[in-house]
XYZ file of C-alpha atoms in Angstrom:
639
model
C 83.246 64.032 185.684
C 84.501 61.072 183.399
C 82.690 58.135 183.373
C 85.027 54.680 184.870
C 84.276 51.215 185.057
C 86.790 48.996 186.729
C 89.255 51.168 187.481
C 92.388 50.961 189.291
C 95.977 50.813 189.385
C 97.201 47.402 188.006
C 99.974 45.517 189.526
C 103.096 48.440 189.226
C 106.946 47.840 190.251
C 109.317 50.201 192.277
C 112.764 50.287 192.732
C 114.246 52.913 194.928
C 118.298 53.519 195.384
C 119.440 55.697 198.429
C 122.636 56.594 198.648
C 124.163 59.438 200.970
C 127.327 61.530 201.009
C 127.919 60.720 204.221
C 125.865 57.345 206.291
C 122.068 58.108 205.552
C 121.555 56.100 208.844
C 123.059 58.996 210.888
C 120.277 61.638 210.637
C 117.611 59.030 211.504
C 119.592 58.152 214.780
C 120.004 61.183 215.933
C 116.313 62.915 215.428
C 115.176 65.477 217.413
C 112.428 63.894 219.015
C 111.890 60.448 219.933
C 109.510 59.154 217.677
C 106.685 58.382 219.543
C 106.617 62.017 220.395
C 103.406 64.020 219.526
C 103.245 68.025 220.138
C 99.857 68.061 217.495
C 97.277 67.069 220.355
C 98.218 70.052 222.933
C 101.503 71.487 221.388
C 103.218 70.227 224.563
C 105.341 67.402 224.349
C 103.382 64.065 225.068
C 103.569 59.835 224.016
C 101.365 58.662 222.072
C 100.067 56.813 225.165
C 99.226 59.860 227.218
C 98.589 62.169 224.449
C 95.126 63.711 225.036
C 93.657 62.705 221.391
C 93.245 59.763 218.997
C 96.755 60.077 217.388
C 98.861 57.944 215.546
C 102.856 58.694 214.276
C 104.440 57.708 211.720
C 108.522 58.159 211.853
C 111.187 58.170 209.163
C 112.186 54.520 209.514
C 108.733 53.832 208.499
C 109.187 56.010 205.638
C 112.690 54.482 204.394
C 111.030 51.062 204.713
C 108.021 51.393 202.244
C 107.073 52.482 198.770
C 105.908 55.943 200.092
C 105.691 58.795 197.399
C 103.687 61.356 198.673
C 101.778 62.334 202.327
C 99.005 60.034 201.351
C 100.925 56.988 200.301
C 102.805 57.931 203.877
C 99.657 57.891 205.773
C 97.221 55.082 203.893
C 98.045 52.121 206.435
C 96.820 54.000 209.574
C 93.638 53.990 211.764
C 90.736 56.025 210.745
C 92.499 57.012 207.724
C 91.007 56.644 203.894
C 92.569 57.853 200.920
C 89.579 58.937 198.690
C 90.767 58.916 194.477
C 89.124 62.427 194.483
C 89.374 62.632 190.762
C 89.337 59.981 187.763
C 92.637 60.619 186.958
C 94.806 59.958 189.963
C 94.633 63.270 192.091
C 94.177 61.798 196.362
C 92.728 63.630 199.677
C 92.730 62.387 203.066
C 89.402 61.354 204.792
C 89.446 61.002 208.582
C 87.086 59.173 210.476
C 84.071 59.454 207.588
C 84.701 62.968 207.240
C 85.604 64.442 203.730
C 88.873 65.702 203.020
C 87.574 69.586 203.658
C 87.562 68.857 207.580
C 91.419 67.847 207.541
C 94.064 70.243 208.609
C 97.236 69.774 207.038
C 99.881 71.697 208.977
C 103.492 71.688 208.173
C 105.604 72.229 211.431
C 102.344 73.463 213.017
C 101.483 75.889 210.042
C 98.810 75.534 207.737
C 98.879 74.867 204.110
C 96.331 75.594 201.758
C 95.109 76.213 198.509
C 91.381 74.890 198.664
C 90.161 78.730 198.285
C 92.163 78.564 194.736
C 91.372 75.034 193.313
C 88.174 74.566 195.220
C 86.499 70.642 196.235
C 86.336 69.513 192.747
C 89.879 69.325 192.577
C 90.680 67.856 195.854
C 94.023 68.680 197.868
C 95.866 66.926 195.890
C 98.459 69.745 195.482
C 98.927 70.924 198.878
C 99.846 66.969 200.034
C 102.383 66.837 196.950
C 103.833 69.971 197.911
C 105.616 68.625 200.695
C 109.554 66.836 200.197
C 109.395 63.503 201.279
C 112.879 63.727 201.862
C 112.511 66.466 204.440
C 109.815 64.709 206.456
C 111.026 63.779 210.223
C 108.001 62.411 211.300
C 104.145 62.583 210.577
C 101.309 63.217 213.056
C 97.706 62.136 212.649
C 95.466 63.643 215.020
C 91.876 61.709 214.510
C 89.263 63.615 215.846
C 87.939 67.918 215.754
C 90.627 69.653 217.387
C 88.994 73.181 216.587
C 89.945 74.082 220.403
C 93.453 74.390 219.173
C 93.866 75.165 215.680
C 90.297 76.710 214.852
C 88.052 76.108 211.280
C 89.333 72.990 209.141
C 90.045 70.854 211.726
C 86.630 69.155 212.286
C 87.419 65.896 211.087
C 91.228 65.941 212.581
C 94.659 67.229 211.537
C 98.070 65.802 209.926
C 101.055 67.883 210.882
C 103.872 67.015 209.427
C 106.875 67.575 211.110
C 110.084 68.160 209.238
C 113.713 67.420 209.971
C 115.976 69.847 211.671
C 119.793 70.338 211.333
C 122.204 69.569 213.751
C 125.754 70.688 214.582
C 126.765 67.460 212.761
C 127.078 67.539 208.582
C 124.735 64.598 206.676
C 123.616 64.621 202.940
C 122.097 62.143 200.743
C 120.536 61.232 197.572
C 117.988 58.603 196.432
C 115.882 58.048 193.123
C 112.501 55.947 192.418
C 111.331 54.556 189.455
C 108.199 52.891 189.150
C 106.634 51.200 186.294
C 103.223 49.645 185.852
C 102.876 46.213 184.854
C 99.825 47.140 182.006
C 97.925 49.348 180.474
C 99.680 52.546 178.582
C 103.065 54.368 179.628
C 102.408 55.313 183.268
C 105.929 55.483 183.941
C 107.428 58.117 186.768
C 111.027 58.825 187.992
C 111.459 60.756 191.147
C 114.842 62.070 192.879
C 115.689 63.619 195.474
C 118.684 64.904 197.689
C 119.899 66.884 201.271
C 122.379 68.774 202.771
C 122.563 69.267 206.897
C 124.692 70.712 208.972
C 126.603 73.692 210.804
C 126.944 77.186 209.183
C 128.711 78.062 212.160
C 129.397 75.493 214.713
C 127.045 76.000 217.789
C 125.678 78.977 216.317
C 124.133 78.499 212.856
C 122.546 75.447 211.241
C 121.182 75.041 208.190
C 119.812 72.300 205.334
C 118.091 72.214 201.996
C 115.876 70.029 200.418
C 115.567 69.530 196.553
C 113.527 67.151 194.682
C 112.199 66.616 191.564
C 109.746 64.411 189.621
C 108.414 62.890 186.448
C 105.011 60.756 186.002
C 103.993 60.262 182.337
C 100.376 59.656 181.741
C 98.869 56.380 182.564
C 96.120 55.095 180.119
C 93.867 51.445 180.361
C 91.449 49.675 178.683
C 89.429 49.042 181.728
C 88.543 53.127 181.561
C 84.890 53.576 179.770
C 86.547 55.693 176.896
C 90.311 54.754 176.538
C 91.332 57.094 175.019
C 91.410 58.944 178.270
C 93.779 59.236 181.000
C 93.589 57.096 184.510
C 96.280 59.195 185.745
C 97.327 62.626 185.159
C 101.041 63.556 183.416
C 103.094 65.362 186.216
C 105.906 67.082 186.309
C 107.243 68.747 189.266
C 110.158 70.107 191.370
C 110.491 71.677 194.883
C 113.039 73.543 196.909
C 112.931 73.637 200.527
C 115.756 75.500 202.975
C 115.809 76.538 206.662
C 118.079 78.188 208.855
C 118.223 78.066 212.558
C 120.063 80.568 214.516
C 120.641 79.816 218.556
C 121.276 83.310 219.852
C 121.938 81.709 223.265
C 121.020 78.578 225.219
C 117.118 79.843 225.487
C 116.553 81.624 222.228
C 116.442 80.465 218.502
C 115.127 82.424 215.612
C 114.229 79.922 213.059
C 113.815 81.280 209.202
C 112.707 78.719 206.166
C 111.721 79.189 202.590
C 110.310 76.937 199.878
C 109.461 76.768 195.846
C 107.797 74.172 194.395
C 106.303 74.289 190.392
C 103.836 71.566 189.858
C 102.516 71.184 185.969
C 99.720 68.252 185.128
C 98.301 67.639 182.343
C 95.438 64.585 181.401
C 92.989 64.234 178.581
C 89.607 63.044 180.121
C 85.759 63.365 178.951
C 82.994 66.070 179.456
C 80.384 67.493 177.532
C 80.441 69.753 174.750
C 84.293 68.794 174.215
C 84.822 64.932 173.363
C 87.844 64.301 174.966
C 89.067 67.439 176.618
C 92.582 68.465 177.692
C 93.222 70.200 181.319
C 96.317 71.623 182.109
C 97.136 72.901 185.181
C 100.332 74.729 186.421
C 100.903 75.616 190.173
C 103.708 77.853 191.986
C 103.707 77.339 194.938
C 106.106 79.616 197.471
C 106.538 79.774 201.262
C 108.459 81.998 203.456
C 108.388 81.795 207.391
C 110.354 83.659 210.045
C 110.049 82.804 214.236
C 111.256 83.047 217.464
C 111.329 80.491 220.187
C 112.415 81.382 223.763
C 112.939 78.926 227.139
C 112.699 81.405 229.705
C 112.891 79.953 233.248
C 109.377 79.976 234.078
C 107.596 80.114 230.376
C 108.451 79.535 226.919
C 107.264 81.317 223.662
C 106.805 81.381 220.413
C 106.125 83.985 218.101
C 105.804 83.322 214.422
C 105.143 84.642 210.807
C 103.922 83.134 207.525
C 103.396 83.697 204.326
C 102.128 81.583 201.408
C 101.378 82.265 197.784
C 99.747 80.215 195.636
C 99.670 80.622 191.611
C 97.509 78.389 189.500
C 97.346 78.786 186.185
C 94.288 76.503 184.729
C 94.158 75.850 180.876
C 91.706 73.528 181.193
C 90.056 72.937 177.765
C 86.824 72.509 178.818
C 87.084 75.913 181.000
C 88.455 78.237 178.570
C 86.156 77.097 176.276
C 82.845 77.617 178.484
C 84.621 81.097 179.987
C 86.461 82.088 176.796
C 89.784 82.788 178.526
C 92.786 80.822 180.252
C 92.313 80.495 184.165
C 94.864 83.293 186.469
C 94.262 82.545 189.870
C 96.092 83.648 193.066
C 95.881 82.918 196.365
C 98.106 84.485 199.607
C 97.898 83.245 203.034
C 99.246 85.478 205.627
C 99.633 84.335 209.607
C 101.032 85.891 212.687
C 100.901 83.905 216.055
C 102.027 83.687 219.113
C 101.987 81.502 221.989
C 103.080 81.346 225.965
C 103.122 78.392 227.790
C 103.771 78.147 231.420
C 104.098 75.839 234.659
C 101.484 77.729 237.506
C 101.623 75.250 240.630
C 100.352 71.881 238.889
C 98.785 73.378 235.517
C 100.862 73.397 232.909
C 98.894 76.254 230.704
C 99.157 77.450 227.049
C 97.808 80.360 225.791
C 98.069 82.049 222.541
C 96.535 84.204 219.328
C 96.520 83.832 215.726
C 95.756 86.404 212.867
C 95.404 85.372 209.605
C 94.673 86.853 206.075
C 92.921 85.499 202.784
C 93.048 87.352 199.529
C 91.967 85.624 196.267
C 91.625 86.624 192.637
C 90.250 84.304 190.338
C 89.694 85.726 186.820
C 87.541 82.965 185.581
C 85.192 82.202 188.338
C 85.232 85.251 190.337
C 83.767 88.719 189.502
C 86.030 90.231 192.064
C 89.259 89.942 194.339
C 88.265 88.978 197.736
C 89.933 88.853 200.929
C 88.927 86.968 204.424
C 90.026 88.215 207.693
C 90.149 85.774 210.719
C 91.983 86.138 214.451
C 91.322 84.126 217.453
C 92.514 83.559 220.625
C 93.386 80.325 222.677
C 93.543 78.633 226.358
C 94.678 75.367 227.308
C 95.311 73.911 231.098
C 96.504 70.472 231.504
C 96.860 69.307 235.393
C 96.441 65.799 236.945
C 94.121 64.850 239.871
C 95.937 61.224 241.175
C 95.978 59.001 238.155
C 93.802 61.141 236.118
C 95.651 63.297 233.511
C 92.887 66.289 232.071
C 93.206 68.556 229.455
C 90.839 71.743 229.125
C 90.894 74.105 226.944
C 89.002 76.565 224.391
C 89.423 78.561 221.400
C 87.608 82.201 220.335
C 87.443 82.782 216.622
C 86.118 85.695 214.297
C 85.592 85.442 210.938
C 84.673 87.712 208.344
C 80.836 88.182 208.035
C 80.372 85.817 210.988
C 79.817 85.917 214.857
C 82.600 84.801 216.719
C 82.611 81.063 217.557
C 83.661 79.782 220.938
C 85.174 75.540 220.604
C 85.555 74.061 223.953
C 87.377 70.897 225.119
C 88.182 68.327 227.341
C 89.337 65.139 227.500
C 90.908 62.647 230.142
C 94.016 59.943 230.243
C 93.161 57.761 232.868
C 96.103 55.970 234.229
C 95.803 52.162 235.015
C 99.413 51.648 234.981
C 102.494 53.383 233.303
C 101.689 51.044 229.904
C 97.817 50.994 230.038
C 95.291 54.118 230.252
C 91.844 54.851 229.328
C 90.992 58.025 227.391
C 88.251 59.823 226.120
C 86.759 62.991 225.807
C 84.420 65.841 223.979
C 84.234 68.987 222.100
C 83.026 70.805 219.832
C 84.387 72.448 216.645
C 83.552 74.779 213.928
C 83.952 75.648 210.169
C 83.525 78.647 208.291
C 81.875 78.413 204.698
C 85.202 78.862 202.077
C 85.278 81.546 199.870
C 84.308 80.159 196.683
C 81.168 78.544 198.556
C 80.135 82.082 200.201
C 80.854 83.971 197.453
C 77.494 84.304 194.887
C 79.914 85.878 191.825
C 82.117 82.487 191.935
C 80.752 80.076 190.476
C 82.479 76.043 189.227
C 81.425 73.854 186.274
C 80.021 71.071 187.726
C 77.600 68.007 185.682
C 80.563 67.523 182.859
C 80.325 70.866 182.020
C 76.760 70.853 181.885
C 75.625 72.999 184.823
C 77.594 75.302 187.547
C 77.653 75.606 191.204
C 77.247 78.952 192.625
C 78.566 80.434 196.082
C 75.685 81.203 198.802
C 76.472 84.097 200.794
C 73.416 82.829 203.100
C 75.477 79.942 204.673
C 75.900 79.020 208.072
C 78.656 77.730 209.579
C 79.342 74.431 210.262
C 79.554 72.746 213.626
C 80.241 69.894 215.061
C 79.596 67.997 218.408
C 82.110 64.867 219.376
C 82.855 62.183 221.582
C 85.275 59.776 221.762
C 86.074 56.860 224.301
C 88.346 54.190 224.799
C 91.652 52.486 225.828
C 95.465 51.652 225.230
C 97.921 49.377 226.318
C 101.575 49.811 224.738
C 105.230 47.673 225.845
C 108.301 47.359 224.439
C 106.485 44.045 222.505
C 102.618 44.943 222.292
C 100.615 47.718 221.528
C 96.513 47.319 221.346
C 93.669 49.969 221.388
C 90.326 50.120 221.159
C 88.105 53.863 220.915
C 84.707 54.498 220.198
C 83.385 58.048 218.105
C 80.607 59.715 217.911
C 80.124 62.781 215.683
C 76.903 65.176 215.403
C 77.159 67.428 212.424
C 74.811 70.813 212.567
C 74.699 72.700 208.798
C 77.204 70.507 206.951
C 77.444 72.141 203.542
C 77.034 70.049 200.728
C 76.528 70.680 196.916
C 73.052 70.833 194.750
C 72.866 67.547 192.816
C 70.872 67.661 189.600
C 69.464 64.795 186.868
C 71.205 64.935 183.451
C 69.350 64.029 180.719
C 70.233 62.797 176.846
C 67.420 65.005 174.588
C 67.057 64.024 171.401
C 68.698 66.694 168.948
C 69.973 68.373 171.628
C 72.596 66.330 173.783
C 72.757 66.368 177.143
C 70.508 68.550 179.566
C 70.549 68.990 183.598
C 67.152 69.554 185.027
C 68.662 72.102 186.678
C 71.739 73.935 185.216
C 72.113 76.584 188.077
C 73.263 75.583 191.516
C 74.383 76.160 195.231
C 75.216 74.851 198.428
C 73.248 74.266 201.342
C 73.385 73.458 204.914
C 72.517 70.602 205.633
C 70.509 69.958 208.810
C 71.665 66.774 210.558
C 74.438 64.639 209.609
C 76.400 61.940 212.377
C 79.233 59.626 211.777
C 79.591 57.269 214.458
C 81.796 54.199 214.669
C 84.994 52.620 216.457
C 88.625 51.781 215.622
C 91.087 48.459 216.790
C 94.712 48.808 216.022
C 97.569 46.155 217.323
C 100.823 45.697 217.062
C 102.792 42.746 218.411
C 106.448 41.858 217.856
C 107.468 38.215 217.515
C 111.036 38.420 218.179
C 113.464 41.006 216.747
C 112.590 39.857 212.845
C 109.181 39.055 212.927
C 106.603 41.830 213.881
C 102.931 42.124 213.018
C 100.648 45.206 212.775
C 97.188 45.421 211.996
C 93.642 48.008 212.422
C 90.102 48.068 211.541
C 87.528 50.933 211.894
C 83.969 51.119 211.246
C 82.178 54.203 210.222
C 78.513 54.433 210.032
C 77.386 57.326 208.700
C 74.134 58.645 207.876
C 72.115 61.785 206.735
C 69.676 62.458 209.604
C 67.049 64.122 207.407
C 67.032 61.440 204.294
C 68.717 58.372 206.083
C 70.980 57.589 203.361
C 74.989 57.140 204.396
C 77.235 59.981 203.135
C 79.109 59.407 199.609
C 82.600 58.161 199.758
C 82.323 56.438 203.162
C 83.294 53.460 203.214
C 81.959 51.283 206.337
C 84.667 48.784 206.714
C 88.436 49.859 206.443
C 91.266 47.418 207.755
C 95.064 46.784 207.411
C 97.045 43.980 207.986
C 101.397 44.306 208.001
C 104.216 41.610 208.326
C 107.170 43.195 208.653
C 110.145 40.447 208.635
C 113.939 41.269 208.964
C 115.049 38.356 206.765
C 118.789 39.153 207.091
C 120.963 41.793 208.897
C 120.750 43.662 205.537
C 117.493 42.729 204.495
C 114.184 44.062 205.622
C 111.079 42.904 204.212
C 107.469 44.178 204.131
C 103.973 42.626 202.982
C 100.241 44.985 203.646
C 97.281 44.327 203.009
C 94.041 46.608 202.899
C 90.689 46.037 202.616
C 88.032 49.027 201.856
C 84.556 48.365 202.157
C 81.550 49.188 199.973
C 80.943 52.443 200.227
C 78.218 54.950 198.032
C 79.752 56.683 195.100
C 78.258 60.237 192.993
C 78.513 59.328 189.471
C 77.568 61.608 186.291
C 73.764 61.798 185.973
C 73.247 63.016 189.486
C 72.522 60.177 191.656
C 74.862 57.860 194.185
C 75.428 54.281 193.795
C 77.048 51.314 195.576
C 80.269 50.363 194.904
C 81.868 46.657 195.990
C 84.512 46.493 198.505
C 88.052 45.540 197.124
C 91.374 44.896 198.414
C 94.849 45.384 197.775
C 98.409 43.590 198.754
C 101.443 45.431 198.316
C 105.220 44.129 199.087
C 108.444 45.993 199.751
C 112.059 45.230 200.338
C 114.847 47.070 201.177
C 118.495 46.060 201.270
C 121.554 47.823 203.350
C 123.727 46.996 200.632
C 126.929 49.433 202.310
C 126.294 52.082 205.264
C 126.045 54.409 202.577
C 123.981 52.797 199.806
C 120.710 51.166 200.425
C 117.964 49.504 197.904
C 114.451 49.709 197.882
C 112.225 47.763 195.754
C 108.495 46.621 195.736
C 105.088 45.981 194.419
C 101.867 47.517 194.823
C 98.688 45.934 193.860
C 100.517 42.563 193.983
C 97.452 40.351 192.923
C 95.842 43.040 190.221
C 92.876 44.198 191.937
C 89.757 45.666 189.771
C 87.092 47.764 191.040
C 83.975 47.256 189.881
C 81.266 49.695 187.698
């Protein structure tokens, strides 16, 4: 852990230029979906009105219009959403609704991505949201609540799926570049490009696109850092590959095939113990491959699907191979097969399906052996109406590995006032299985600045979770407004072994306790409620803002959880100034929230806020500019 005082990014300038082959605007008016569709919540189509779920969407016009550079930057300005700096030098996770970034799902087209098994907490999941094109992104869904009755472990505190674009009949391609420069502090300059190809193989028969992209971020360095001579954020260099091919064998079935590739390098020179200022290097490949068949049969449809990922870190962190004595190998494959059948039976619309899905992880460094985590489940969902009342049941059976099988029911209700106002709400419960590198007593993580490890604890329980959630929305063509309460009860929430480190005289620093583990702990609830609005002026003027409040506490001790802050809000003006002008200002304010910091202990850190602008200008139908700045009035945080 380095030690930070006043850290943050300073004022830093963008400038984006998007150009395309043939009129970029094209693609985005003829998606696939509308764009207030959401399939996350049930996999059936829904609104976001009548979706069954706390769920917000966030479409590709919203992407072209703001400075937006990974899934986190895409995601930031939404309810129930905080972006946590996981690390001192730049690395992001998601937090939804109070929960830490372990409990969110990322998906990708429904699929899940993940590498926590091979880069653990302490590194956050950083990667897996940079692994993802922007440029391929169609739309992004934020589910905020557990939604274990669908998609099983990992989904406790909610679930992001992002949905990418699909080819059509008709060609498109395009190119765009970023640059972005901050306005102090040491280099910190990145580039990042990007281009597409979309169309017809074979007209009617075969479609196909590819995504490529490719970035630069030099290393980032400021005097408001406690040593300076370290780095605020990490050098990265990176470039990705993404391709898919869809094949309509007739009018009802398409087999859908997609592959990606994606190298990610980083490199940043921070502070620990034992090694004054420390270099860690870390080099991810990253490859996907996924093959599926959809069918619309005339009284069911189906889906049957296959995935595999594979994950290779290699981790030359300084400070590692100097405490192990060797450079870090680690892999990690994901394998999935599942399957689903939905059908219409009289006035329930049921969904039904199975998943299997295989773990295996080597880790030469931290693990004394390969190890490999078996999981399968099966799923029911039945959503009928009784008069106004739209309800949504359903329940998911999972086995794990070294575990009894866990059973996460559901149900929630959409209440129907009129066809633009409803009142929702609901409960379930949800589960999650202990990782492997927290199970596992052999693998063990540096932890204390190198002073101390954390080891795995084969005796943990699972985690569960109890929610509810209730509230209403009213959306129009002009005005959209909603207000939901949540309440969460958390039963063996793991959390890490904290330990005093002490300065001895001769000796340098010492932790009380240089062995540790994880635990479950007992009680833990996070409770609070969430306002979002959105009201348009007149076609140039339109005005967007939400607020949620999270209190969270530790039932045994009291004290709120770390990195939970208790006030979020966002306010957005979004102005067409001319036909080919579009203009953008945000603001966001995060509260005070508790903070770990290097001896051991938590302390309170001040709320702060931060005002970013954006433009973007149709210069031709084929060329458009983009240009902005974040941190507009140079915002500090404080010790």
């Amino acid at each position: 852990m380095q030690l930070v005082r006043r850290i943050g990014r300073p004022r830093h300038l963008s400038l984006t230029l998007l150009g395309s082959l043939l009129p970029l605007a094209a693609l985005a008016d003829t998606p696939v979906t509308l764009k207030n569709e959401v399939i996350t919540a049930t996999q059936t189509a829904h609104s976001e009105l009548s979706a069954p779920a706390s769920v917000s969407v966030v479409t590709r016009e919203e992407l072209d219009k703001l400075p937006v550079y990974n899934l986190a930057d895409a995601v930031k300005y939404l309810p129930g959403v905080h972006i946590n700096p996981s690390s001192t030098y730049g690395r992001k996770e998601i937090k939804l609704r109070g929960m830490d970034s372990d409990y969110t799902l990322l998906l990708v087209n429904g699929r899940r991505i993940n590498s926590r098994d091979a880069l653990s907490s302490n590194y956050a999941n950083d990667f897996d949201l940079s692994s993802i094109p922007m440029a391929a992104i169609e739309r992004i869904e934020v589910i905020r609540g557990p939604m274990s009755s669908l998609y099983g472990a990992d989904a406790l505190g909610g679930v992001v799926n992002v949905i990418l674009r699909q080819a059509t009949d008709e060609t498109h391609a395009g190119v765009a570049y970023t640059y972005e420069h901050p306005s102090e502090g040491d280099s910190g300059d990145s580039h990042q490009a990007s281009g597409y190809v979309s169309g017809a193989l074979i007209d009617g028969k075969l479609r196909g696109n590819l995504f490529v992209e490719g970035g630069d971020q030099a290393a980032w360095k400021t005097e408001q850092t406690e040593f300076p001579n370290t780095d605020a954020l990490e050098q990265r260099q990176n470039g990705s590959a993404l391709g898919s091919l869809s094949w309509l064998l007739d009018d009802r079935q398409t087999i859908d095939m997609d592959i990606s590739y994606r190298e990610d390098d980083r490199k940043a020179v921070w502070n620990n113990f034992g090694v004054s200022f420390p270099t860690n290097i870390q080099k991810m490949e990253r490859w996907t491959f996924g093959l599926g068949h959809t069918g619309n049969w005339d009284n069911f449809d189906t889906r049957v699907r296959y995935y595999h990922e594979d994950v290779d870190l290699m981790d030359d962190s300084e400070l590692m191979t100097i405490m192990r004595k060797q450079k870090g190998e680690v892999t990690q494959t994901n394998d999935t097969v599942d399957g689903q059948v939905s059908t219409q039976l009289g006035s329930h619309r049921l969904t039904f399906g199975g998943e299997l899905r295989r773990t295996e992880l080597s880790h030469n460094q931290n693990l004394s052996s390969d190890a490999q985590v078996d999981q399968k489940a099966a799923y029911l969902q039945d959503e009928f109406s009784l008069g106004n009342l739209d309800i949504t049941l359903g329940g998911r059976w999972d086995e794990h590995d070294g575990f009894d099988g866990e059973f996460s029911p559901r149900a929630y209700g959409v209440y129907n006032l009129t066809d633009n106002w409803v009142i929702k709400g609901g409960a379930g419960k949800a589960f999650k299985a202990p990782s492997i590198y927290q199970l596992d007593d052999s693998y063990s993580v540096l932890a204390c600045r190198g002073v101390c490890a954390v080891y795995g604890n084969p005796d943990l329980k699972p985690e569960r979770s109890t929610s509810y959630e209730l509230g209403t929305l009213y959306q129009n063509e002009r005005l959209e407004a909603g207000f939901m309460l949540f309440h969460n009860d958390i039963k063996d929430l793991i959390m890490t072994e904290t330990t005093t480190i002490r300065r001895v005289p001769g000796v340098g620093l010492v932790a009380d306790d240089p062995e540790l583990t994880y635990y479950n702990q007992d009680r833990v609830r996070l409770q609070g409620y969430e306002l979002q609005g959105r009201y348009t002026f007149s076609d140039a003027i339109g005005l967007r803002a939400n607020y949620t409040y999270v209190d969270s506490e530790n039932r045994d001790t009291g004290e709120p959880l770390p990195n939970t802050p208790e006030h979020t809000a966002n306010i957005g003006i979004d102005w067409q100034a001319l036909p080919q002008l579009s203009t953008n200002l945000d603001y966001q304010y995060t509260g005070s929230q508790m903070l770990r910091i290097a001896n051991g202990t938590d302390q309170e850190s001040g709320a702060f806020h931060t005002l970013n602008l954006g433009a973007r200008y149709q210069a031709t139908p084929e060329l458009s500019l983009r240009a902005g700045m974040n941190n507009l009035t140079n915002e500090k945080r404080d010790d």
